[in-house]
CSV table of C-alpha atoms and ligand atoms in Angstrom, one decimal:
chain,number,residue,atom,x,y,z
F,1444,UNK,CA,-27.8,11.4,-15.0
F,1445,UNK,CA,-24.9,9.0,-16.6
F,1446,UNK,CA,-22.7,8.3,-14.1
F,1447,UNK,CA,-19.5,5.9,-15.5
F,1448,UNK,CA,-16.8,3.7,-13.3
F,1449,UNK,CA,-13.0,3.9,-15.1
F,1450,UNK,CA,-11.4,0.7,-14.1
F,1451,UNK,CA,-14.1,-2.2,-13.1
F,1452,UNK,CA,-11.3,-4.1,-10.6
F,1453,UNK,CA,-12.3,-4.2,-7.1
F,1454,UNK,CA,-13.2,-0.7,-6.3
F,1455,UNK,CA,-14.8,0.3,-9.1
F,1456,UNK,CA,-17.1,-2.7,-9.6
F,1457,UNK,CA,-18.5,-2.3,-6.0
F,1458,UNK,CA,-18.7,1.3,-6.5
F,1459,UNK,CA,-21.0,0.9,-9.6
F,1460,UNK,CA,-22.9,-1.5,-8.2
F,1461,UNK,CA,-23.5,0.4,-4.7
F,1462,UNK,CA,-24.6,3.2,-7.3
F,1463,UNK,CA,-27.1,1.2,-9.4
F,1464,UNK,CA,-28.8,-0.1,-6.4
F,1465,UNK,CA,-29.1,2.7,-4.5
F,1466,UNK,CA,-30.4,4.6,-7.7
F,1467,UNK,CA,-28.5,7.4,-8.2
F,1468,UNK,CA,-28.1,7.5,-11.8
F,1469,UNK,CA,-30.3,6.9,-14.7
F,1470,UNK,CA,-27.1,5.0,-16.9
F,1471,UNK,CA,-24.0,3.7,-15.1
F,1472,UNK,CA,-20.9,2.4,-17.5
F,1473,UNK,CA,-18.4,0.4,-16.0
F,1474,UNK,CA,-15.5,0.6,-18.6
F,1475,UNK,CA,-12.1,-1.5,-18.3
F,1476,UNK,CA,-9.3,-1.8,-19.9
F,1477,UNK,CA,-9.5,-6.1,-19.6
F,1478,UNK,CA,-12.0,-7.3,-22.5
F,1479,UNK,CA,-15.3,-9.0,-21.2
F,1480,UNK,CA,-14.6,-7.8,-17.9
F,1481,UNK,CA,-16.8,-4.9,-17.0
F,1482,UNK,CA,-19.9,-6.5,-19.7
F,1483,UNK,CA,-19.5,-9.4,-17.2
F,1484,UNK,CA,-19.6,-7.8,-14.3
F,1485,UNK,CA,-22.3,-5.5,-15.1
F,1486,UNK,CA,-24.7,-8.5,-16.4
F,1487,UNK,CA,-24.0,-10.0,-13.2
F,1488,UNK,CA,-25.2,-7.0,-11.0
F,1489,UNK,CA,-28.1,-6.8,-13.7
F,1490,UNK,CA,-29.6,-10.5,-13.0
F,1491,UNK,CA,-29.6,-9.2,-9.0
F,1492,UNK,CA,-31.9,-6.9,-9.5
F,1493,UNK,CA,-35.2,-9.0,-9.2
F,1494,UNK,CA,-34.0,-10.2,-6.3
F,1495,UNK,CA,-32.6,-6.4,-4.7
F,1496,UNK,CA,-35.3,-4.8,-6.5
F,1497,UNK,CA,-33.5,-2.1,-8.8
F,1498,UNK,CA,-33.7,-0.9,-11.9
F,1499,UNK,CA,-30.6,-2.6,-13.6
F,1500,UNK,CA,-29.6,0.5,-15.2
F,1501,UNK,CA,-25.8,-0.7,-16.0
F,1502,UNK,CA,-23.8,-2.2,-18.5
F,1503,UNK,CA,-20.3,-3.0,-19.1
F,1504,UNK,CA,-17.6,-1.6,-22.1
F,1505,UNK,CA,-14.2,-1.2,-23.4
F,1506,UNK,CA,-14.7,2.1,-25.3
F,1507,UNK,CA,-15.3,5.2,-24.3
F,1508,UNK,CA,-17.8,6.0,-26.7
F,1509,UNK,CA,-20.0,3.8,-24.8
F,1510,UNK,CA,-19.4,6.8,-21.6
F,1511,UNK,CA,-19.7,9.9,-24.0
F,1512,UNK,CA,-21.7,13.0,-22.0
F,1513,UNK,CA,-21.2,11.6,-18.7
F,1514,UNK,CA,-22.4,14.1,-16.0
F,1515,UNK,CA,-20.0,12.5,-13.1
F,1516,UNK,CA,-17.1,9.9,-13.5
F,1517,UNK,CA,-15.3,7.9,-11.2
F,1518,UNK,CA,-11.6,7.2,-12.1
F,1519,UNK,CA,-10.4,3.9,-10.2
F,1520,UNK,CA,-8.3,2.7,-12.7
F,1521,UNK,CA,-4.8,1.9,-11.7
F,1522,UNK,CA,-2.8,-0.8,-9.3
F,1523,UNK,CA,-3.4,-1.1,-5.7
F,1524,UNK,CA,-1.3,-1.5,-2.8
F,1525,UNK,CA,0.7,-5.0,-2.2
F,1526,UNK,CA,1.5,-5.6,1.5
F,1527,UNK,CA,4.4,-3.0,2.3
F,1528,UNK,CA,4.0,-1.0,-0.5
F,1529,UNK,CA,3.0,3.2,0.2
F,1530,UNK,CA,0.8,4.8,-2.1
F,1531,UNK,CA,3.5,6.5,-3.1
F,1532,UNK,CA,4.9,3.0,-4.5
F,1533,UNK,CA,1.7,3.7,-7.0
F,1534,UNK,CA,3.1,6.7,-8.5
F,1535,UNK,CA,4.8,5.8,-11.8
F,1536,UNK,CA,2.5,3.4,-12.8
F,1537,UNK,CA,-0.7,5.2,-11.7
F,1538,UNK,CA,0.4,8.3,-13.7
F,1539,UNK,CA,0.8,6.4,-16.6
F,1540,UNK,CA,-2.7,4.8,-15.9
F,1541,UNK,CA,-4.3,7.8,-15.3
F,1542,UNK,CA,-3.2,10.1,-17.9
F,1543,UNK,CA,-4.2,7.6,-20.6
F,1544,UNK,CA,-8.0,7.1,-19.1
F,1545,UNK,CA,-8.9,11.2,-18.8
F,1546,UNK,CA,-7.7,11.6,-22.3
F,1547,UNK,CA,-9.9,9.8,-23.1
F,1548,UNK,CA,-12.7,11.0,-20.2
F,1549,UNK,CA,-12.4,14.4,-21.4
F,1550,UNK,CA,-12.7,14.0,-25.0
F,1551,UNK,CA,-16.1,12.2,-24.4
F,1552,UNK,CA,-17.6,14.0,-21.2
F,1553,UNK,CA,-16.6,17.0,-21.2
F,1554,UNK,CA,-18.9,18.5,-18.8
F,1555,UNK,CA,-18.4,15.8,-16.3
F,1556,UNK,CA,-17.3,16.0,-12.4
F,1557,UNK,CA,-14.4,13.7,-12.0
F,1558,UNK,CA,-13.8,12.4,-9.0
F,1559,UNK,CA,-10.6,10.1,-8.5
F,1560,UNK,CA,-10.0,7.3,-6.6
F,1561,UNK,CA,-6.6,6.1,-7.6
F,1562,UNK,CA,-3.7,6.3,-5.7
F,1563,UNK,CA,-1.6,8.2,-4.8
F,1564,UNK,CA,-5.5,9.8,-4.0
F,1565,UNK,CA,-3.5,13.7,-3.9
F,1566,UNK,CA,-1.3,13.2,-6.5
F,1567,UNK,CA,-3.5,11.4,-9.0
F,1568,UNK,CA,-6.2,14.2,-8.7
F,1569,UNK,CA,-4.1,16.9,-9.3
F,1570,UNK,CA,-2.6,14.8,-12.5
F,1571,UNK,CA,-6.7,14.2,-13.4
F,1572,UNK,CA,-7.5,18.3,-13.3
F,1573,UNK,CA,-3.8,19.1,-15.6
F,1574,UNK,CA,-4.7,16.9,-18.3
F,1575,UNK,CA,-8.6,17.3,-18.3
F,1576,UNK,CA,-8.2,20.7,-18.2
F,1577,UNK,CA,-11.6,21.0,-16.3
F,1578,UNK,CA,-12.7,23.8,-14.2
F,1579,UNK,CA,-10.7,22.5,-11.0
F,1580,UNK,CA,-14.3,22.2,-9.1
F,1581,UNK,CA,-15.1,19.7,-11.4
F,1582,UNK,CA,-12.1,17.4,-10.4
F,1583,UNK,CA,-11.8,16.5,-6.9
F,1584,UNK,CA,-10.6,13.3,-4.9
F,1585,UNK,CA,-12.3,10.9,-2.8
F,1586,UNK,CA,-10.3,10.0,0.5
F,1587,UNK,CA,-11.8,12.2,3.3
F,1588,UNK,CA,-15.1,10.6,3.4
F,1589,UNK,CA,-13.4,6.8,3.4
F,1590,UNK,CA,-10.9,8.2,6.6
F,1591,UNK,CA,-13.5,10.1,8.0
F,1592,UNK,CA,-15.6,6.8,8.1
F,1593,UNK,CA,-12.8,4.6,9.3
F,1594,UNK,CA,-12.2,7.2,12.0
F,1595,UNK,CA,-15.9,7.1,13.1
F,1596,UNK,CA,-16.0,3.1,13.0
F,1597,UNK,CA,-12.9,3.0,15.4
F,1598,UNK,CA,-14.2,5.2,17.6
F,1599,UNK,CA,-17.8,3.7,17.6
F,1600,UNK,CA,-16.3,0.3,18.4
F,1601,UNK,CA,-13.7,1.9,21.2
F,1602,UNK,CA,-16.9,3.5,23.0
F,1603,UNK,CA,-19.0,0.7,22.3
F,1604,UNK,CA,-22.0,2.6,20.4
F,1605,UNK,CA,-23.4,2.7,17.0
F,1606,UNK,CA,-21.3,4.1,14.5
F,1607,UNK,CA,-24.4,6.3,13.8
F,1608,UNK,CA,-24.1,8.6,16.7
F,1609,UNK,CA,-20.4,9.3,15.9
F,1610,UNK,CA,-19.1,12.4,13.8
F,1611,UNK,CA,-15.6,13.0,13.1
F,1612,UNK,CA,-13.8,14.6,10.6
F,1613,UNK,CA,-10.4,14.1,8.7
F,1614,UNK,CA,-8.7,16.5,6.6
F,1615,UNK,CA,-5.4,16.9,5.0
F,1616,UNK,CA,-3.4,14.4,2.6
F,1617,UNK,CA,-4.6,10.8,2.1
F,1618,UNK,CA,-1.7,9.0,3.8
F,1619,UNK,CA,0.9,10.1,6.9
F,1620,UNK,CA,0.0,13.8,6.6
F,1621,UNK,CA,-4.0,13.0,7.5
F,1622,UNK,CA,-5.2,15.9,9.9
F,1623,UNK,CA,-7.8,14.2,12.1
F,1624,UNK,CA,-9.8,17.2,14.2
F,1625,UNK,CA,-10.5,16.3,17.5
F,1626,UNK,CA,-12.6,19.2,18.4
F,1627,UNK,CA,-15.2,18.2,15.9
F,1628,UNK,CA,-15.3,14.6,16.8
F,1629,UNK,CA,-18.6,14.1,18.8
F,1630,UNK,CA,-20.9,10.9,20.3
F,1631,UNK,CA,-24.7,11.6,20.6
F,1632,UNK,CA,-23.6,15.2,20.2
F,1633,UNK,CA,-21.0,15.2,22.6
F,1634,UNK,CA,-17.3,15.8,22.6
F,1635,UNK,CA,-15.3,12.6,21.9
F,1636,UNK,CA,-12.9,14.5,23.6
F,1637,UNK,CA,-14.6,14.6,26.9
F,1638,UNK,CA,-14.6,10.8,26.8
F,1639,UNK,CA,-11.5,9.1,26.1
F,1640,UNK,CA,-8.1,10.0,27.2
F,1641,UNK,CA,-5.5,11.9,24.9
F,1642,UNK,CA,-4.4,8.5,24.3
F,1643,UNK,CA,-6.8,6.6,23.4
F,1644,UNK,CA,-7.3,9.9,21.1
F,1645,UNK,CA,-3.7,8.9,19.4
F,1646,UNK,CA,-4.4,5.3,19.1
F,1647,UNK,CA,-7.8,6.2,17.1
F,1648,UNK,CA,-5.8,8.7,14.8
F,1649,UNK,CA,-3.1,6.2,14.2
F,1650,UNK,CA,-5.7,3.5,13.3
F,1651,UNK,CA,-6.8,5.4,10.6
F,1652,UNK,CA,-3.7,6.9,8.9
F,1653,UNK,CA,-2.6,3.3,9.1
F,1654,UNK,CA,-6.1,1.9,8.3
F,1655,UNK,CA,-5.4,1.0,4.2
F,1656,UNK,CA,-2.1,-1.0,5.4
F,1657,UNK,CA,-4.5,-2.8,8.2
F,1658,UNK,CA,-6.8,-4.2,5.4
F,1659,UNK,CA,-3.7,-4.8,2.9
F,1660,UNK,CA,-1.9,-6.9,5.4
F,1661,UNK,CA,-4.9,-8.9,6.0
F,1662,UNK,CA,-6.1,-9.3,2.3
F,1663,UNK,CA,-2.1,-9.9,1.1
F,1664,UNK,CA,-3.4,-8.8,-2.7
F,1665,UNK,CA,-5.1,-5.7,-3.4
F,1666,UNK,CA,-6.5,-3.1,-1.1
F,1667,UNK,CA,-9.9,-2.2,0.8
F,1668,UNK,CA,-13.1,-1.5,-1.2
F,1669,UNK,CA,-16.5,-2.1,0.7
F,1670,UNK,CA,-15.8,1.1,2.6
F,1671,UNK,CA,-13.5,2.9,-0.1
F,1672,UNK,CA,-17.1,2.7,-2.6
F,1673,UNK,CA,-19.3,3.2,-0.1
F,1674,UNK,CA,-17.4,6.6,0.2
F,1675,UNK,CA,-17.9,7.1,-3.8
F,1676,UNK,CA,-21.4,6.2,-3.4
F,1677,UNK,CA,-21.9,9.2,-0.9
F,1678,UNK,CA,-20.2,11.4,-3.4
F,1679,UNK,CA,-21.8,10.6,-6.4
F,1680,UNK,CA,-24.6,10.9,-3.9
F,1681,UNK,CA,-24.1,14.3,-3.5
F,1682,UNK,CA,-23.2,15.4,-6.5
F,1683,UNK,CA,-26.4,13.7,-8.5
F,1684,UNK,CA,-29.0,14.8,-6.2
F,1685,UNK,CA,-27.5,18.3,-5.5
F,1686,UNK,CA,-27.8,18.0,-2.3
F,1687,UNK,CA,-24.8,20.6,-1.0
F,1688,UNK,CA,-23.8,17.6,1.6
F,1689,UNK,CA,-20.0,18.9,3.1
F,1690,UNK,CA,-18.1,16.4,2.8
F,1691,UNK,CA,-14.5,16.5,3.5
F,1692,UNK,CA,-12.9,15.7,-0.3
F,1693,UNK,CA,-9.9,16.6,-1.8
F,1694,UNK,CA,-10.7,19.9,-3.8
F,1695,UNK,CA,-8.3,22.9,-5.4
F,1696,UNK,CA,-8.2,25.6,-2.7
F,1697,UNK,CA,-7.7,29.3,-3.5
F,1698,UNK,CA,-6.7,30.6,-0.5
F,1699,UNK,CA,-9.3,29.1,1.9
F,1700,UNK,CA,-7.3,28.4,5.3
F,1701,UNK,CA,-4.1,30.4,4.1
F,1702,UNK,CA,-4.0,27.5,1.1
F,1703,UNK,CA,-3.7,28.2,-2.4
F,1704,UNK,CA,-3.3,26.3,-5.7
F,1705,UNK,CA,-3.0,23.1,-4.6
F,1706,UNK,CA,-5.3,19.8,-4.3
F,1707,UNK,CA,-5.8,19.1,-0.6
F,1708,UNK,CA,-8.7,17.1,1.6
F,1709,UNK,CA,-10.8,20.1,2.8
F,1710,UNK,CA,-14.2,20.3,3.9
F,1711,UNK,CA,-17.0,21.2,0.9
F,1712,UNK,CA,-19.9,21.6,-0.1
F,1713,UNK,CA,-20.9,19.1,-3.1
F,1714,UNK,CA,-23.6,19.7,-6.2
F,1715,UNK,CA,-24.1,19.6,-9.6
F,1716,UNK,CA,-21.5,21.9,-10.3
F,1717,UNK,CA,-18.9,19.5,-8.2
F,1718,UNK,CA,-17.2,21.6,-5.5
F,1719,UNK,CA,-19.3,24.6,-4.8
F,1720,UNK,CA,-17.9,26.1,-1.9
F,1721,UNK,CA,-14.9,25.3,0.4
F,1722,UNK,CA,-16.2,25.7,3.3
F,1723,UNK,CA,-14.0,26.8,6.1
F,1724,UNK,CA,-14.2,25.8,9.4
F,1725,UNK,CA,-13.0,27.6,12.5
F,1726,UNK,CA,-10.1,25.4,13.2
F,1727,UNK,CA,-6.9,26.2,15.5
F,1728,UNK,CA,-3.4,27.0,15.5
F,1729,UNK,CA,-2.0,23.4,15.4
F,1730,UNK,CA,-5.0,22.0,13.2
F,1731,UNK,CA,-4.0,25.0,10.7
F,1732,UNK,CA,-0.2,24.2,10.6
F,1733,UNK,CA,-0.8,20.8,10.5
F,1734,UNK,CA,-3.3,21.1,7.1
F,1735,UNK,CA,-1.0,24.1,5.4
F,1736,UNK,CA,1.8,21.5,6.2
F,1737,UNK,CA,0.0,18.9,4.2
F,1738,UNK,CA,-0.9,20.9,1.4
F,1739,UNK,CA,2.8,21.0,1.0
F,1740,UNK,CA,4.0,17.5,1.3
F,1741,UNK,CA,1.0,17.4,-1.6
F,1742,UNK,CA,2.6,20.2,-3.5
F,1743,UNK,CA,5.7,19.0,-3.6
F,1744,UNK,CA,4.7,15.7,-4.4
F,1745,UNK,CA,3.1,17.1,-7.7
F,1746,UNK,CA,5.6,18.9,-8.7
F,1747,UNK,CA,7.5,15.6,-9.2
F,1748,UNK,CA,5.0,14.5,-11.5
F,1749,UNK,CA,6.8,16.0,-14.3
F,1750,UNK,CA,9.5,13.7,-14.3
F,1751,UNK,CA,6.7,10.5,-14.7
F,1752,UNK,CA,5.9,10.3,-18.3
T,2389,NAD,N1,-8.8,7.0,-2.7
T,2389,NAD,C1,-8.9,6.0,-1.8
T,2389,NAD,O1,-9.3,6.2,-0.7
T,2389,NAD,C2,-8.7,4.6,-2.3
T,2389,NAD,C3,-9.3,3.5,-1.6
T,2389,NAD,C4,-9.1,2.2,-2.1
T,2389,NAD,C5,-8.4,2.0,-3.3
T,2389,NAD,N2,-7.9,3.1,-4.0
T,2389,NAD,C6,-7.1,2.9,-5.2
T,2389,NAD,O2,-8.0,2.6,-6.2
T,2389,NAD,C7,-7.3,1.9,-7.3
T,2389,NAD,C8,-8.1,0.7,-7.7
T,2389,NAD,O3,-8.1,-0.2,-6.6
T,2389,NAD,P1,-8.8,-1.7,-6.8
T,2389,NAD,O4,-8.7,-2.4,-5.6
T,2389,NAD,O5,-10.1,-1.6,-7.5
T,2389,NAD,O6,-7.7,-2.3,-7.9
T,2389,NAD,P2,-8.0,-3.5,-8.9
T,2389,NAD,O7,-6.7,-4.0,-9.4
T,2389,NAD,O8,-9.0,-4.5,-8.4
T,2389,NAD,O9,-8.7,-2.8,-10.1
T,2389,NAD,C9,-8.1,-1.9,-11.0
T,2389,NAD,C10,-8.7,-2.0,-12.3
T,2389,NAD,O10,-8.2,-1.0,-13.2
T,2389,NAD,C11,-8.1,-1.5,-14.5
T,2389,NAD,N3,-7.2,-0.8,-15.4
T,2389,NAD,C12,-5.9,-0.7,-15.4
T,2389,NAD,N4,-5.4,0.1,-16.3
T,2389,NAD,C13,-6.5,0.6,-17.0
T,2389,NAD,C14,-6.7,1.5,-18.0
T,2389,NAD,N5,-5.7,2.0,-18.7
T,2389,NAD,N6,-8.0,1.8,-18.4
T,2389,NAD,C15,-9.1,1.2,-17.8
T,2389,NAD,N7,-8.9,0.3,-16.7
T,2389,NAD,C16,-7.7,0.0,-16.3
T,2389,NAD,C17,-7.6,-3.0,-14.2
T,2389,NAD,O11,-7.8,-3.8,-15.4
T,2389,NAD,C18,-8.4,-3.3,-13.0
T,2389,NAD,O12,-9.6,-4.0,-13.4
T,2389,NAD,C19,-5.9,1.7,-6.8
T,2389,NAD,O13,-5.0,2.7,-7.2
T,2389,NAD,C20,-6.1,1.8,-5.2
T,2389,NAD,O14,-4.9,2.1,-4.6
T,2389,NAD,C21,-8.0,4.4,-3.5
């Protein structure tokens, strides 16, 4: 299992390292655009290893060669958010960014699972599957596990419990069109909605479509990434061990909840193969409209792409 991080900048470095330690790959390559600064990075999660105790299966490059048969790769490549900037701000740039690095993916791992993480997260995925020209379950997006997890946090610290007895669920776009599902949300096993009011319920949603923007304000440069590559981790997670985890990730739906040919975060069911099922949950009227109404904002969003070179 050779798992390789495009783009060894925040994300991606503590992505690859979160992945060597926990041992989910036999190889992981950290490759980078900057010279020296993935081979330094990796030697320095390498001379850890005594100390964590893991096998310090990594190492740092700047060509692609280096990656070549790949079985999953994580694209993080690309500028992050500046305070006041939208993902959407990313767009140009990112396009650019990305269509250069899977080129170059493709041409050396071409069975791998893709899974991006640059932003505009939608956008950037949809971009990742057009010029790979992979089977579309082997390009999805990682954003629902990170705003499912900020979701879960928030309401773990409103209640006052571990964030271990919370589930919660987000679907939708990565941004303003984020379609939290409150009838799924549950503490010890009970409905979240039973225990706050329908408040407190908006003021946890908000939170986390606004969540990125919290952490960018604070940090002033650059963007979150302790819980952005935990979220990889738990992907690459999945998709190593085979363990059919659902997951909410943003995957190519054909049809599933009245949704077709377009990238959106949906619930699925993650292996080998990448995206094995979408798995579709019984959701209502307003969660529907709300996730078809997405899908479109994404849609339309992509269809823009064509004008970025
Ligand atoms: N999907 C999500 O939920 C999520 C969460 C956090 C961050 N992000 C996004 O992930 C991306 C990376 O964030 P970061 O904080 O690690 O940024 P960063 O600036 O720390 O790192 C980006 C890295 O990409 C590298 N890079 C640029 N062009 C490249 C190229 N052509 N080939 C290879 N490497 C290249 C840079 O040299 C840099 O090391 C951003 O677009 C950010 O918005 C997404």
């Amino acid at each position: 299992m050779r798992v390789t991080v495009v783009g060894s900048g925040f994300v991606g470095a503590t992505a690859a390292m979160r992945v060597v330690q926990k041992g989910l790959a036999d190889d992981v390559v950290m490759i980078d655009i900057v010279e020296g600064l993935p081979q330094g990075l990796a030697l320095d999660m390498r001379e850890s290893a005594p100390i964590e105790g893991f096998e310090p299966n990594v190492r740092g490059t700047n060509d692609y060669a280096d990656t070549a048969g790949s079985d999953v790769v994580v694209i993080t490549a690309g500028l992050p958010r500046q305070p006041g900037m939208s993902r959407m701000d990313l767009l140009d740039k990112n396009a650019g960014i990305l269509r250069d690095v899977v080129g170059k993916v493709a041409e050396h791992s071409p069975q791998a699972v893709l899974i991006v993480v640059t932003n505009p997260l939608d956008e950037m995925t949809y971009l990742a599957s057009e010029v790979s020209g992979f089977p579309k379950e082997r390009v999805m997006g990682m954003a629902g596990v990170l705003d499912s997890s900020r979701l879960r946090y928030f309401i773990a610290e409103e209640l006052g419990v571990s964030p271990s007895k919370v589930e919660a669920m987000t679907l939708g776009s990565h941004g303003e069109a984020m379609v939290p599902l409150p009838r799924q949300a549950t503490v010890d096993g009970k409905p979240l909605a039973d225990m706050v009011d329908e408040e407190t319920l908006e003021h946890l949603y908000a939170r986390t479509r606004d969540a990125g923007a919290e952490i960018v304000a604070f940090l002033k440069k650059g963007s979150a990434y302790y819980a952005p590559s935990a979220a990889i981790a738990q992907m690459v997670n999945a998709i190593a061990g085979d363990t059919k985890e659902v997951l909410p990730v943003c995957a190519w739906c054909t049809g599933q909840y009245g949704i077709s040919d377009v990238y959106v975060g949906v619930p699925v069911k993650l292996g080998r193969g990448g995206v094995e099922e979408i798995v579709e949950l019984d959701l209502n009227e307003e969660e529907l409209a709300a996730l078809r109404k997405a899908a479109e904002g994404i849609r339309a969003k992509c269809a823009d792409l064509s004008r970025v070179a």
